[in-house]
Amino acid sequence: MDKQEIFNSSVNTKFFGLLGSPLGQSAAPFMHNSVYQKLGIDALYVPLELSMDQLEPVVTNLENFHYAGSGVTMPFKTQVHKYLDGLADSARFTEVVNTIVFENGKKIGHNTDGTGFVLSLQKQLGLEIPDHNYLILGAGGAGTAIACALAMEGAKDIKSLCIAKDYFCAETLFDRVDRHFPFVCTIGEMTEKSIAAALEKYDVIIHATKVGMYPKVDEILFDPDLLKPHHIVADVVYVPVETKLLREAAARGCRTLSGLWMNTYQAAEQMRLWLGIEPPMEYMYNHSLEYLKSQGKA
């Protein structure tokens, strides 16, 4: 974010924060601020990198420092709900929050990650959600939010695989989803064998871990030769825009979806919640892509 943007702010500027750590890879401030500038909106999206022990006092005092809302990213998505006054349906089922909205003096948690991902499947690939089954690799905040959003849109069969050390936390998160959407989601331990078996059954493959994220761009979670042309492969990672997984999947005839589309749709949902605007989707995607290219991270 250009320091000049801060100097150009006024008493009428609406400030929105991004709570997380680290924030060096995030394209969110650039995406939001470029849209505000294009539409002539007096608003500024500010990255606020903080530690876990700073989370509660920062969230508690956001309004006191004239913030009108905030985004939330790792590692706080599963923790911040404890410091809010309520949760919207998008976050209530999982207690995973990536967006804070101030409503009538109360801090309400939303989740636009899951909503944004489902919209990207529908709008970019034309998927009818109930017509497919879904394998989610990774059961953290993003994976759980995606599972919940898919279930809310009518998905009937969702399988999530996670590494052994995360299994207990993942099981807790998915239990919350199961309470509201029984018999839709199952969870298992992620191994070479379990991935191979799941790929035989599921047609939409959703990668929701950090594997392959910049700077470790040559990493991939599983043997891509397990993929078949009927698979649809989506990655939540958007730095780089085309991960090794997506390249390998495309080479095997799979349809693919970059995490940059999910990030674009979820950011648009945040803008609708905060400002009531209809954001320019293609502009957001293309402008973010150019930004990542300029940083050598596309």
PDB file of C-alpha atoms in Angstrom:
ATOM      1  CA  MET A   1       0.000   0.000   0.000  1.00  0.00           C
ATOM      2  CA  ASP A   2       1.337   3.413  -0.977  1.00  0.00           C
ATOM      3  CA  LYS A   3       2.057   5.568   2.093  1.00  0.00           C
ATOM      4  CA  GLN A   4       0.590   8.511   0.171  1.00  0.00           C
ATOM      5  CA  GLU A   5      -2.827   6.842   0.468  1.00  0.00           C
ATOM      6  CA  ILE A   6      -2.676   7.237   4.256  1.00  0.00           C
ATOM      7  CA  PHE A   7      -1.676  10.896   3.968  1.00  0.00           C
ATOM      8  CA  ASN A   8      -4.584  11.502   1.569  1.00  0.00           C
ATOM      9  CA  SER A   9      -7.156  10.124   4.012  1.00  0.00           C
ATOM     10  CA  SER A  10      -9.588  12.480   5.733  1.00  0.00           C
ATOM     11  CA  VAL A  11     -11.913  12.539   8.718  1.00  0.00           C
ATOM     12  CA  ASN A  12     -14.557  11.049   6.411  1.00  0.00           C
ATOM     13  CA  THR A  13     -12.428   8.140   5.190  1.00  0.00           C
ATOM     14  CA  LYS A  14     -13.782   4.695   6.025  1.00  0.00           C
ATOM     15  CA  PHE A  15     -10.963   2.482   7.251  1.00  0.00           C
ATOM     16  CA  PHE A  16     -11.020  -1.303   6.901  1.00  0.00           C
ATOM     17  CA  GLY A  17      -8.353  -3.494   8.455  1.00  0.00           C
ATOM     18  CA  LEU A  18      -6.792  -6.833   7.614  1.00  0.00           C
ATOM     19  CA  LEU A  19      -5.852  -8.807  10.726  1.00  0.00           C
ATOM     20  CA  GLY A  20      -3.245 -11.517  10.221  1.00  0.00           C
ATOM     21  CA  SER A  21       0.389 -12.587  10.328  1.00  0.00           C
ATOM     22  CA  PRO A  22       2.376 -12.623   8.142  1.00  0.00           C
ATOM     23  CA  LEU A  23       0.768 -10.293   5.614  1.00  0.00           C
ATOM     24  CA  GLY A  24       3.632  -9.782   3.168  1.00  0.00           C
ATOM     25  CA  GLN A  25       2.123 -12.113   0.527  1.00  0.00           C
ATOM     26  CA  SER A  26      -1.411 -10.715   0.695  1.00  0.00           C
ATOM     27  CA  ALA A  27      -2.758  -8.965  -2.399  1.00  0.00           C
ATOM     28  CA  ALA A  28      -5.924  -7.971  -0.519  1.00  0.00           C
ATOM     29  CA  PRO A  29      -4.932  -4.369   0.338  1.00  0.00           C
ATOM     30  CA  PHE A  30      -4.010  -3.706  -3.296  1.00  0.00           C
ATOM     31  CA  MET A  31      -7.245  -5.281  -4.570  1.00  0.00           C
ATOM     32  CA  HIS A  32      -9.520  -3.389  -2.175  1.00  0.00           C
ATOM     33  CA  ASN A  33      -7.795  -0.030  -2.471  1.00  0.00           C
ATOM     34  CA  SER A  34      -7.679  -0.153  -6.271  1.00  0.00           C
ATOM     35  CA  VAL A  35     -11.456  -0.744  -6.374  1.00  0.00           C
ATOM     36  CA  TYR A  36     -12.143   2.081  -3.917  1.00  0.00           C
ATOM     37  CA  GLN A  37     -10.029   4.416  -6.044  1.00  0.00           C
ATOM     38  CA  LYS A  38     -11.671   3.309  -9.319  1.00  0.00           C
ATOM     39  CA  LEU A  39     -15.192   3.814  -7.921  1.00  0.00           C
ATOM     40  CA  GLY A  40     -14.352   7.070  -6.142  1.00  0.00           C
ATOM     41  CA  ILE A  41     -15.067   5.645  -2.678  1.00  0.00           C
ATOM     42  CA  ASP A  42     -13.392   7.414   0.253  1.00  0.00           C
ATOM     43  CA  ALA A  43     -12.127   4.243   1.925  1.00  0.00           C
ATOM     44  CA  LEU A  44      -8.800   2.644   2.768  1.00  0.00           C
ATOM     45  CA  TYR A  45      -7.920  -1.004   3.454  1.00  0.00           C
ATOM     46  CA  VAL A  46      -5.014  -1.252   5.906  1.00  0.00           C
ATOM     47  CA  PRO A  47      -2.948  -4.372   6.744  1.00  0.00           C
ATOM     48  CA  LEU A  48      -2.620  -4.798  10.523  1.00  0.00           C
ATOM     49  CA  GLU A  49      -0.003  -7.451  11.253  1.00  0.00           C
ATOM     50  CA  LEU A  50      -0.230  -8.548  14.878  1.00  0.00           C
ATOM     51  CA  SER A  51       0.458 -11.386  17.295  1.00  0.00           C
ATOM     52  CA  MET A  52      -2.111 -13.692  18.886  1.00  0.00           C
ATOM     53  CA  ASP A  53      -1.979 -11.863  22.222  1.00  0.00           C
ATOM     54  CA  GLN A  54      -2.759  -8.589  20.442  1.00  0.00           C
ATOM     55  CA  LEU A  55      -5.868  -9.967  18.724  1.00  0.00           C
ATOM     56  CA  GLU A  56      -8.423  -9.341  21.485  1.00  0.00           C
ATOM     57  CA  PRO A  57      -7.450  -5.722  22.273  1.00  0.00           C
ATOM     58  CA  VAL A  58      -7.207  -4.823  18.583  1.00  0.00           C
ATOM     59  CA  VAL A  59     -10.617  -6.322  17.726  1.00  0.00           C
ATOM     60  CA  THR A  60     -12.183  -4.734  20.795  1.00  0.00           C
ATOM     61  CA  ASN A  61     -10.917  -1.276  19.846  1.00  0.00           C
ATOM     62  CA  LEU A  62     -11.318  -1.262  16.057  1.00  0.00           C
ATOM     63  CA  GLU A  63     -14.333   1.051  16.152  1.00  0.00           C
ATOM     64  CA  ASN A  64     -12.589   3.365  18.616  1.00  0.00           C
ATOM     65  CA  PHE A  65      -9.917   3.903  15.957  1.00  0.00           C
ATOM     66  CA  HIS A  66     -12.603   4.669  13.346  1.00  0.00           C
ATOM     67  CA  TYR A  67     -12.466   1.348  11.512  1.00  0.00           C
ATOM     68  CA  ALA A  68     -15.699   0.448   9.714  1.00  0.00           C
ATOM     69  CA  GLY A  69     -14.937  -3.273   9.459  1.00  0.00           C
ATOM     70  CA  SER A  70     -12.089  -5.704   9.008  1.00  0.00           C
ATOM     71  CA  GLY A  71     -10.871  -8.696   7.094  1.00  0.00           C
ATOM     72  CA  VAL A  72      -9.308 -11.584   9.004  1.00  0.00           C
ATOM     73  CA  THR A  73      -6.722 -14.012   7.689  1.00  0.00           C
ATOM     74  CA  MET A  74      -4.359 -16.654   9.063  1.00  0.00           C
ATOM     75  CA  PRO A  75      -3.764 -17.475  11.854  1.00  0.00           C
ATOM     76  CA  PHE A  76      -6.812 -15.764  13.401  1.00  0.00           C
ATOM     77  CA  LYS A  77      -9.795 -17.100  11.428  1.00  0.00           C
ATOM     78  CA  THR A  78     -10.630 -19.805  13.977  1.00  0.00           C
ATOM     79  CA  GLN A  79      -9.934 -17.606  17.029  1.00  0.00           C
ATOM     80  CA  VAL A  80     -11.473 -14.198  16.375  1.00  0.00           C
ATOM     81  CA  HIS A  81     -15.102 -15.325  16.911  1.00  0.00           C
ATOM     82  CA  LYS A  82     -14.434 -15.303  20.676  1.00  0.00           C
ATOM     83  CA  TYR A  83     -14.128 -11.506  20.616  1.00  0.00           C
ATOM     84  CA  LEU A  84     -17.238 -10.754  18.539  1.00  0.00           C
ATOM     85  CA  ASP A  85     -20.855 -10.049  19.495  1.00  0.00           C
ATOM     86  CA  GLY A  86     -22.429 -12.472  17.034  1.00  0.00           C
ATOM     87  CA  LEU A  87     -21.995 -14.594  13.914  1.00  0.00           C
ATOM     88  CA  ALA A  88     -23.835 -14.615  10.589  1.00  0.00           C
ATOM     89  CA  ASP A  89     -24.935 -17.982   9.184  1.00  0.00           C
ATOM     90  CA  SER A  90     -21.869 -18.117   6.938  1.00  0.00           C
ATOM     91  CA  ALA A  91     -19.671 -18.257  10.066  1.00  0.00           C
ATOM     92  CA  ARG A  92     -22.042 -19.541  12.762  1.00  0.00           C
ATOM     93  CA  PHE A  93     -21.917 -23.171  11.636  1.00  0.00           C
ATOM     94  CA  THR A  94     -18.110 -23.376  11.799  1.00  0.00           C
ATOM     95  CA  GLU A  95     -17.028 -20.410  13.971  1.00  0.00           C
ATOM     96  CA  VAL A  96     -14.498 -19.611  11.226  1.00  0.00           C
ATOM     97  CA  VAL A  97     -14.493 -15.858  10.504  1.00  0.00           C
ATOM     98  CA  ASN A  98     -12.700 -13.903   7.787  1.00  0.00           C
ATOM     99  CA  THR A  99     -14.838 -10.733   7.818  1.00  0.00           C
ATOM    100  CA  ILE A 100     -15.978  -8.457  10.646  1.00  0.00           C
ATOM    101  CA  VAL A 101     -18.957  -6.199  10.000  1.00  0.00           C
ATOM    102  CA  PHE A 102     -20.153  -3.509  12.413  1.00  0.00           C
ATOM    103  CA  GLU A 103     -23.945  -3.632  12.664  1.00  0.00           C
ATOM    104  CA  ASN A 104     -25.816  -1.352  15.089  1.00  0.00           C
ATOM    105  CA  GLY A 105     -22.859  -1.080  17.413  1.00  0.00           C
ATOM    106  CA  LYS A 106     -22.138  -4.821  17.366  1.00  0.00           C
ATOM    107  CA  LYS A 107     -19.250  -6.718  15.784  1.00  0.00           C
ATOM    108  CA  ILE A 108     -20.669  -9.531  13.612  1.00  0.00           C
ATOM    109  CA  GLY A 109     -18.478 -12.240  12.097  1.00  0.00           C
ATOM    110  CA  HIS A 110     -19.032 -13.454   8.540  1.00  0.00           C
ATOM    111  CA  ASN A 111     -17.200 -15.887   6.298  1.00  0.00           C
ATOM    112  CA  THR A 112     -16.829 -14.896   2.663  1.00  0.00           C
ATOM    113  CA  ASP A 113     -14.153 -17.526   1.904  1.00  0.00           C
ATOM    114  CA  GLY A 114     -16.663 -20.320   1.479  1.00  0.00           C
ATOM    115  CA  THR A 115     -19.155 -18.089  -0.306  1.00  0.00           C
ATOM    116  CA  GLY A 116     -16.447 -16.770  -2.616  1.00  0.00           C
ATOM    117  CA  PHE A 117     -15.215 -20.246  -3.447  1.00  0.00           C
ATOM    118  CA  VAL A 118     -18.694 -21.528  -4.302  1.00  0.00           C
ATOM    119  CA  LEU A 119     -19.362 -18.455  -6.449  1.00  0.00           C
ATOM    120  CA  SER A 120     -16.099 -18.996  -8.324  1.00  0.00           C
ATOM    121  CA  LEU A 121     -17.128 -22.602  -9.087  1.00  0.00           C
ATOM    122  CA  GLN A 122     -20.542 -21.464 -10.263  1.00  0.00           C
ATOM    123  CA  LYS A 123     -19.540 -18.362 -12.213  1.00  0.00           C
ATOM    124  CA  GLN A 124     -16.195 -19.426 -13.692  1.00  0.00           C
ATOM    125  CA  LEU A 125     -16.820 -23.134 -14.312  1.00  0.00           C
ATOM    126  CA  GLY A 126     -20.615 -23.215 -14.513  1.00  0.00           C
ATOM    127  CA  LEU A 127     -20.910 -25.942 -11.871  1.00  0.00           C
ATOM    128  CA  GLU A 128     -24.241 -26.943 -10.387  1.00  0.00           C
ATOM    129  CA  ILE A 129     -23.144 -27.648  -6.813  1.00  0.00           C
ATOM    130  CA  PRO A 130     -25.560 -30.554  -6.039  1.00  0.00           C
ATOM    131  CA  ASP A 131     -24.442 -32.406  -9.200  1.00  0.00           C
ATOM    132  CA  HIS A 132     -20.902 -33.143  -7.968  1.00  0.00           C
ATOM    133  CA  ASN A 133     -19.024 -34.686  -5.063  1.00  0.00           C
ATOM    134  CA  TYR A 134     -16.094 -32.954  -3.419  1.00  0.00           C
ATOM    135  CA  LEU A 135     -12.697 -33.908  -2.028  1.00  0.00           C
ATOM    136  CA  ILE A 136     -11.105 -31.198   0.130  1.00  0.00           C
ATOM    137  CA  LEU A 137      -7.409 -31.617   0.888  1.00  0.00           C
ATOM    138  CA  GLY A 138      -6.858 -29.679   4.105  1.00  0.00           C
ATOM    139  CA  ALA A 139      -9.263 -29.070   6.964  1.00  0.00           C
ATOM    140  CA  GLY A 140      -8.188 -25.726   8.390  1.00  0.00           C
ATOM    141  CA  GLY A 141     -10.222 -22.543   8.346  1.00  0.00           C
ATOM    142  CA  ALA A 142     -10.459 -22.278   4.542  1.00  0.00           C
ATOM    143  CA  GLY A 143     -11.232 -25.963   3.999  1.00  0.00           C
ATOM    144  CA  THR A 144     -13.929 -25.986   6.663  1.00  0.00           C
ATOM    145  CA  ALA A 145     -15.539 -22.790   5.370  1.00  0.00           C
ATOM    146  CA  ILE A 146     -15.606 -24.258   1.863  1.00  0.00           C
ATOM    147  CA  ALA A 147     -17.184 -27.494   3.123  1.00  0.00           C
ATOM    148  CA  CYS A 148     -19.887 -25.540   4.942  1.00  0.00           C
ATOM    149  CA  ALA A 149     -20.618 -23.303   1.948  1.00  0.00           C
ATOM    150  CA  LEU A 150     -20.866 -26.320  -0.365  1.00  0.00           C
ATOM    151  CA  ALA A 151     -23.269 -28.023   2.052  1.00  0.00           C
ATOM    152  CA  MET A 152     -25.377 -24.856   2.259  1.00  0.00           C
ATOM    153  CA  GLU A 153     -25.601 -24.878  -1.560  1.00  0.00           C
ATOM    154  CA  GLY A 154     -26.845 -28.464  -1.656  1.00  0.00           C
ATOM    155  CA  ALA A 155     -23.716 -30.642  -1.921  1.00  0.00           C
ATOM    156  CA  LYS A 156     -24.466 -34.159  -0.688  1.00  0.00           C
ATOM    157  CA  ASP A 157     -21.020 -35.791  -0.458  1.00  0.00           C
ATOM    158  CA  ILE A 158     -17.947 -33.963   0.844  1.00  0.00           C
ATOM    159  CA  LYS A 159     -14.761 -35.712   1.971  1.00  0.00           C
ATOM    160  CA  SER A 160     -11.979 -33.858   3.775  1.00  0.00           C
ATOM    161  CA  LEU A 161      -8.487 -35.230   4.350  1.00  0.00           C
ATOM    162  CA  CYS A 162      -6.004 -33.635   6.758  1.00  0.00           C
ATOM    163  CA  ILE A 163      -2.587 -34.482   8.157  1.00  0.00           C
ATOM    164  CA  ALA A 164      -2.436 -36.465  11.400  1.00  0.00           C
ATOM    165  CA  LYS A 165      -1.283 -33.620  13.666  1.00  0.00           C
ATOM    166  CA  ASP A 166      -4.291 -31.498  12.636  1.00  0.00           C
ATOM    167  CA  TYR A 167      -6.856 -34.281  12.870  1.00  0.00           C
ATOM    168  CA  PHE A 168      -8.327 -33.413  16.283  1.00  0.00           C
ATOM    169  CA  CYS A 169      -8.846 -29.739  15.428  1.00  0.00           C
ATOM    170  CA  ALA A 170     -10.232 -30.643  12.019  1.00  0.00           C
ATOM    171  CA  GLU A 171     -12.621 -33.153  13.548  1.00  0.00           C
ATOM    172  CA  THR A 172     -13.931 -30.477  15.915  1.00  0.00           C
ATOM    173  CA  LEU A 173     -14.544 -28.057  13.049  1.00  0.00           C
ATOM    174  CA  PHE A 174     -16.250 -30.640  10.873  1.00  0.00           C
ATOM    175  CA  ASP A 175     -18.415 -31.809  13.780  1.00  0.00           C
ATOM    176  CA  ARG A 176     -19.904 -28.307  13.770  1.00  0.00           C
ATOM    177  CA  VAL A 177     -20.716 -28.624  10.071  1.00  0.00           C
ATOM    178  CA  ASP A 178     -22.191 -32.094  10.611  1.00  0.00           C
ATOM    179  CA  ARG A 179     -24.586 -30.772  13.265  1.00  0.00           C
ATOM    180  CA  HIS A 180     -26.280 -28.607  10.660  1.00  0.00           C
ATOM    181  CA  PHE A 181     -25.748 -30.810   7.588  1.00  0.00           C
ATOM    182  CA  PRO A 182     -25.746 -34.418   8.851  1.00  0.00           C
ATOM    183  CA  PHE A 183     -24.242 -37.186   6.720  1.00  0.00           C
ATOM    184  CA  VAL A 184     -22.841 -34.730   4.162  1.00  0.00           C
ATOM    185  CA  CYS A 185     -19.238 -34.330   5.372  1.00  0.00           C
ATOM    186  CA  THR A 186     -16.731 -37.003   6.356  1.00  0.00           C
ATOM    187  CA  ILE A 187     -13.137 -36.550   7.454  1.00  0.00           C
ATOM    188  CA  GLY A 188     -10.067 -38.767   7.268  1.00  0.00           C
ATOM    189  CA  GLU A 189      -6.309 -38.732   7.646  1.00  0.00           C
ATOM    190  CA  MET A 190      -4.337 -37.566   4.637  1.00  0.00           C
ATOM    191  CA  THR A 191      -1.932 -40.222   3.336  1.00  0.00           C
ATOM    192  CA  GLU A 192      -0.788 -41.247  -0.137  1.00  0.00           C
ATOM    193  CA  LYS A 193      -3.153 -44.200   0.055  1.00  0.00           C
ATOM    194  CA  SER A 194      -6.187 -42.209   1.241  1.00  0.00           C
ATOM    195  CA  ILE A 195      -5.675 -39.533  -1.427  1.00  0.00           C
ATOM    196  CA  ALA A 196      -5.390 -42.153  -4.168  1.00  0.00           C
ATOM    197  CA  ALA A 197      -8.549 -43.904  -2.975  1.00  0.00           C
ATOM    198  CA  ALA A 198     -10.508 -40.643  -2.723  1.00  0.00           C
ATOM    199  CA  LEU A 199      -9.483 -39.552  -6.215  1.00  0.00           C
ATOM    200  CA  GLU A 200     -11.147 -42.685  -7.555  1.00  0.00           C
ATOM    201  CA  LYS A 201     -14.494 -41.528  -6.124  1.00  0.00           C
ATOM    202  CA  TYR A 202     -14.609 -37.727  -6.088  1.00  0.00           C
ATOM    203  CA  ASP A 203     -14.697 -35.504  -9.150  1.00  0.00           C
ATOM    204  CA  VAL A 204     -14.101 -31.994  -7.745  1.00  0.00           C
ATOM    205  CA  ILE A 205     -10.707 -31.799  -6.033  1.00  0.00           C
ATOM    206  CA  ILE A 206     -10.120 -28.783  -3.787  1.00  0.00           C
ATOM    207  CA  HIS A 207      -6.614 -28.119  -2.522  1.00  0.00           C
ATOM    208  CA  ALA A 208      -6.829 -26.108   0.725  1.00  0.00           C
ATOM    209  CA  THR A 209      -3.315 -26.274   2.206  1.00  0.00           C
ATOM    210  CA  LYS A 210      -0.268 -23.996   1.849  1.00  0.00           C
ATOM    211  CA  VAL A 211       1.640 -26.538  -0.258  1.00  0.00           C
ATOM    212  CA  GLY A 212       2.836 -24.907  -3.476  1.00  0.00           C
ATOM    213  CA  MET A 213       2.495 -21.359  -2.140  1.00  0.00           C
ATOM    214  CA  TYR A 214       5.206 -18.812  -2.934  1.00  0.00           C
ATOM    215  CA  PRO A 215       8.152 -19.154  -2.437  1.00  0.00           C
ATOM    216  CA  LYS A 216       7.925 -22.988  -2.402  1.00  0.00           C
ATOM    217  CA  VAL A 217       6.306 -23.063  -5.821  1.00  0.00           C
ATOM    218  CA  ASP A 218       7.673 -26.470  -6.879  1.00  0.00           C
ATOM    219  CA  GLU A 219       5.865 -28.362  -4.119  1.00  0.00           C
ATOM    220  CA  ILE A 220       2.812 -30.515  -4.817  1.00  0.00           C
ATOM    221  CA  LEU A 221       0.708 -32.510  -2.355  1.00  0.00           C
ATOM    222  CA  PHE A 222       0.219 -35.732  -4.310  1.00  0.00           C
ATOM    223  CA  ASP A 223       1.277 -37.559  -7.462  1.00  0.00           C
ATOM    224  CA  PRO A 224      -0.469 -35.707 -10.317  1.00  0.00           C
ATOM    225  CA  ASP A 225      -0.570 -38.909 -12.373  1.00  0.00           C
ATOM    226  CA  LEU A 226      -3.493 -39.899 -10.134  1.00  0.00           C
ATOM    227  CA  LEU A 227      -5.579 -37.214 -11.846  1.00  0.00           C
ATOM    228  CA  LYS A 228      -7.910 -38.082 -14.714  1.00  0.00           C
ATOM    229  CA  PRO A 229      -9.470 -35.790 -17.358  1.00  0.00           C
ATOM    230  CA  HIS A 230     -12.883 -35.879 -15.639  1.00  0.00           C
ATOM    231  CA  HIS A 231     -11.468 -34.244 -12.496  1.00  0.00           C
ATOM    232  CA  ILE A 232     -12.060 -30.574 -11.767  1.00  0.00           C
ATOM    233  CA  VAL A 233      -9.124 -29.227  -9.743  1.00  0.00           C
ATOM    234  CA  ALA A 234      -9.336 -26.027  -7.693  1.00  0.00           C
ATOM    235  CA  ASP A 235      -6.606 -24.482  -5.558  1.00  0.00           C
ATOM    236  CA  VAL A 236      -7.125 -21.923  -2.787  1.00  0.00           C
ATOM    237  CA  VAL A 237      -3.496 -20.809  -3.189  1.00  0.00           C
ATOM    238  CA  TYR A 238      -3.242 -17.723  -5.406  1.00  0.00           C
ATOM    239  CA  VAL A 239       0.450 -16.868  -5.073  1.00  0.00           C
ATOM    240  CA  PRO A 240       1.431 -18.062  -7.635  1.00  0.00           C
ATOM    241  CA  VAL A 241      -1.781 -17.720  -9.640  1.00  0.00           C
ATOM    242  CA  GLU A 242      -1.120 -21.015 -11.416  1.00  0.00           C
ATOM    243  CA  THR A 243       0.332 -23.459  -8.904  1.00  0.00           C
ATOM    244  CA  LYS A 244       2.242 -26.571  -9.855  1.00  0.00           C
ATOM    245  CA  LEU A 245      -0.879 -28.583  -9.006  1.00  0.00           C
ATOM    246  CA  LEU A 246      -2.966 -26.589 -11.482  1.00  0.00           C
ATOM    247  CA  ARG A 247      -0.320 -26.844 -14.215  1.00  0.00           C
ATOM    248  CA  GLU A 248      -0.039 -30.601 -13.774  1.00  0.00           C
ATOM    249  CA  ALA A 249      -3.821 -30.988 -13.680  1.00  0.00           C
ATOM    250  CA  ALA A 250      -4.288 -28.964 -16.870  1.00  0.00           C
ATOM    251  CA  ALA A 251      -1.611 -31.053 -18.594  1.00  0.00           C
ATOM    252  CA  ARG A 252      -3.717 -34.138 -17.835  1.00  0.00           C
ATOM    253  CA  GLY A 253      -6.873 -32.687 -19.317  1.00  0.00           C
ATOM    254  CA  CYS A 254      -8.511 -31.474 -16.093  1.00  0.00           C
ATOM    255  CA  ARG A 255     -10.500 -28.282 -15.807  1.00  0.00           C
ATOM    256  CA  THR A 256      -8.835 -26.005 -13.257  1.00  0.00           C
ATOM    257  CA  LEU A 257      -9.679 -23.009 -11.093  1.00  0.00           C
ATOM    258  CA  SER A 258      -7.105 -20.640  -9.615  1.00  0.00           C
ATOM    259  CA  GLY A 259      -7.324 -19.435  -6.035  1.00  0.00           C
ATOM    260  CA  LEU A 260      -7.202 -15.884  -7.376  1.00  0.00           C
ATOM    261  CA  TRP A 261     -10.827 -16.269  -8.478  1.00  0.00           C
ATOM    262  CA  MET A 262     -11.857 -17.408  -4.994  1.00  0.00           C
ATOM    263  CA  ASN A 263      -9.974 -14.463  -3.522  1.00  0.00           C
ATOM    264  CA  THR A 264     -11.651 -12.084  -5.972  1.00  0.00           C
ATOM    265  CA  TYR A 265     -15.162 -13.327  -5.213  1.00  0.00           C
ATOM    266  CA  GLN A 266     -14.637 -13.354  -1.443  1.00  0.00           C
ATOM    267  CA  ALA A 267     -13.239  -9.809  -1.546  1.00  0.00           C
ATOM    268  CA  ALA A 268     -16.257  -8.711  -3.570  1.00  0.00           C
ATOM    269  CA  GLU A 269     -18.535 -10.211  -0.918  1.00  0.00           C
ATOM    270  CA  GLN A 270     -16.675  -8.224   1.743  1.00  0.00           C
ATOM    271  CA  MET A 271     -17.221  -5.006  -0.210  1.00  0.00           C
ATOM    272  CA  ARG A 272     -20.933  -5.770  -0.524  1.00  0.00           C
ATOM    273  CA  LEU A 273     -21.171  -6.311   3.233  1.00  0.00           C
ATOM    274  CA  TRP A 274     -19.183  -3.211   4.175  1.00  0.00           C
ATOM    275  CA  LEU A 275     -20.244  -0.710   1.521  1.00  0.00           C
ATOM    276  CA  GLY A 276     -23.296  -2.121  -0.258  1.00  0.00           C
ATOM    277  CA  ILE A 277     -21.599  -1.838  -3.642  1.00  0.00           C
ATOM    278  CA  GLU A 278     -21.471  -4.158  -6.656  1.00  0.00           C
ATOM    279  CA  PRO A 279     -17.727  -4.536  -7.308  1.00  0.00           C
ATOM    280  CA  PRO A 280     -16.241  -4.801 -10.837  1.00  0.00           C
ATOM    281  CA  MET A 281     -15.232  -8.477 -10.866  1.00  0.00           C
ATOM    282  CA  GLU A 282     -13.143  -8.631 -14.049  1.00  0.00           C
ATOM    283  CA  TYR A 283     -11.320  -5.449 -13.069  1.00  0.00           C
ATOM    284  CA  MET A 284     -10.537  -6.878  -9.628  1.00  0.00           C
ATOM    285  CA  TYR A 285      -9.196 -10.132 -11.038  1.00  0.00           C
ATOM    286  CA  ASN A 286      -7.155  -8.590 -13.848  1.00  0.00           C
ATOM    287  CA  HIS A 287      -5.773  -5.783 -11.701  1.00  0.00           C
ATOM    288  CA  SER A 288      -4.712  -8.271  -9.008  1.00  0.00           C
ATOM    289  CA  LEU A 289      -3.112 -10.489 -11.645  1.00  0.00           C
ATOM    290  CA  GLU A 290      -1.099  -7.560 -12.981  1.00  0.00           C
ATOM    291  CA  TYR A 291      -0.063  -6.639  -9.452  1.00  0.00           C
ATOM    292  CA  LEU A 292       1.166 -10.183  -8.733  1.00  0.00           C
ATOM    293  CA  LYS A 293       3.046 -10.215 -12.044  1.00  0.00           C
ATOM    294  CA  SER A 294       4.724  -6.930 -11.133  1.00  0.00           C
ATOM    295  CA  GLN A 295       5.852  -8.516  -7.865  1.00  0.00           C
ATOM    296  CA  GLY A 296       7.201 -11.591  -9.668  1.00  0.00           C
ATOM    297  CA  LYS A 297       4.644 -13.811  -7.914  1.00  0.00           C
ATOM    298  CA  ALA A 298       2.214 -14.705 -10.678  1.00  0.00           C
TER     299      ALA A 298
END
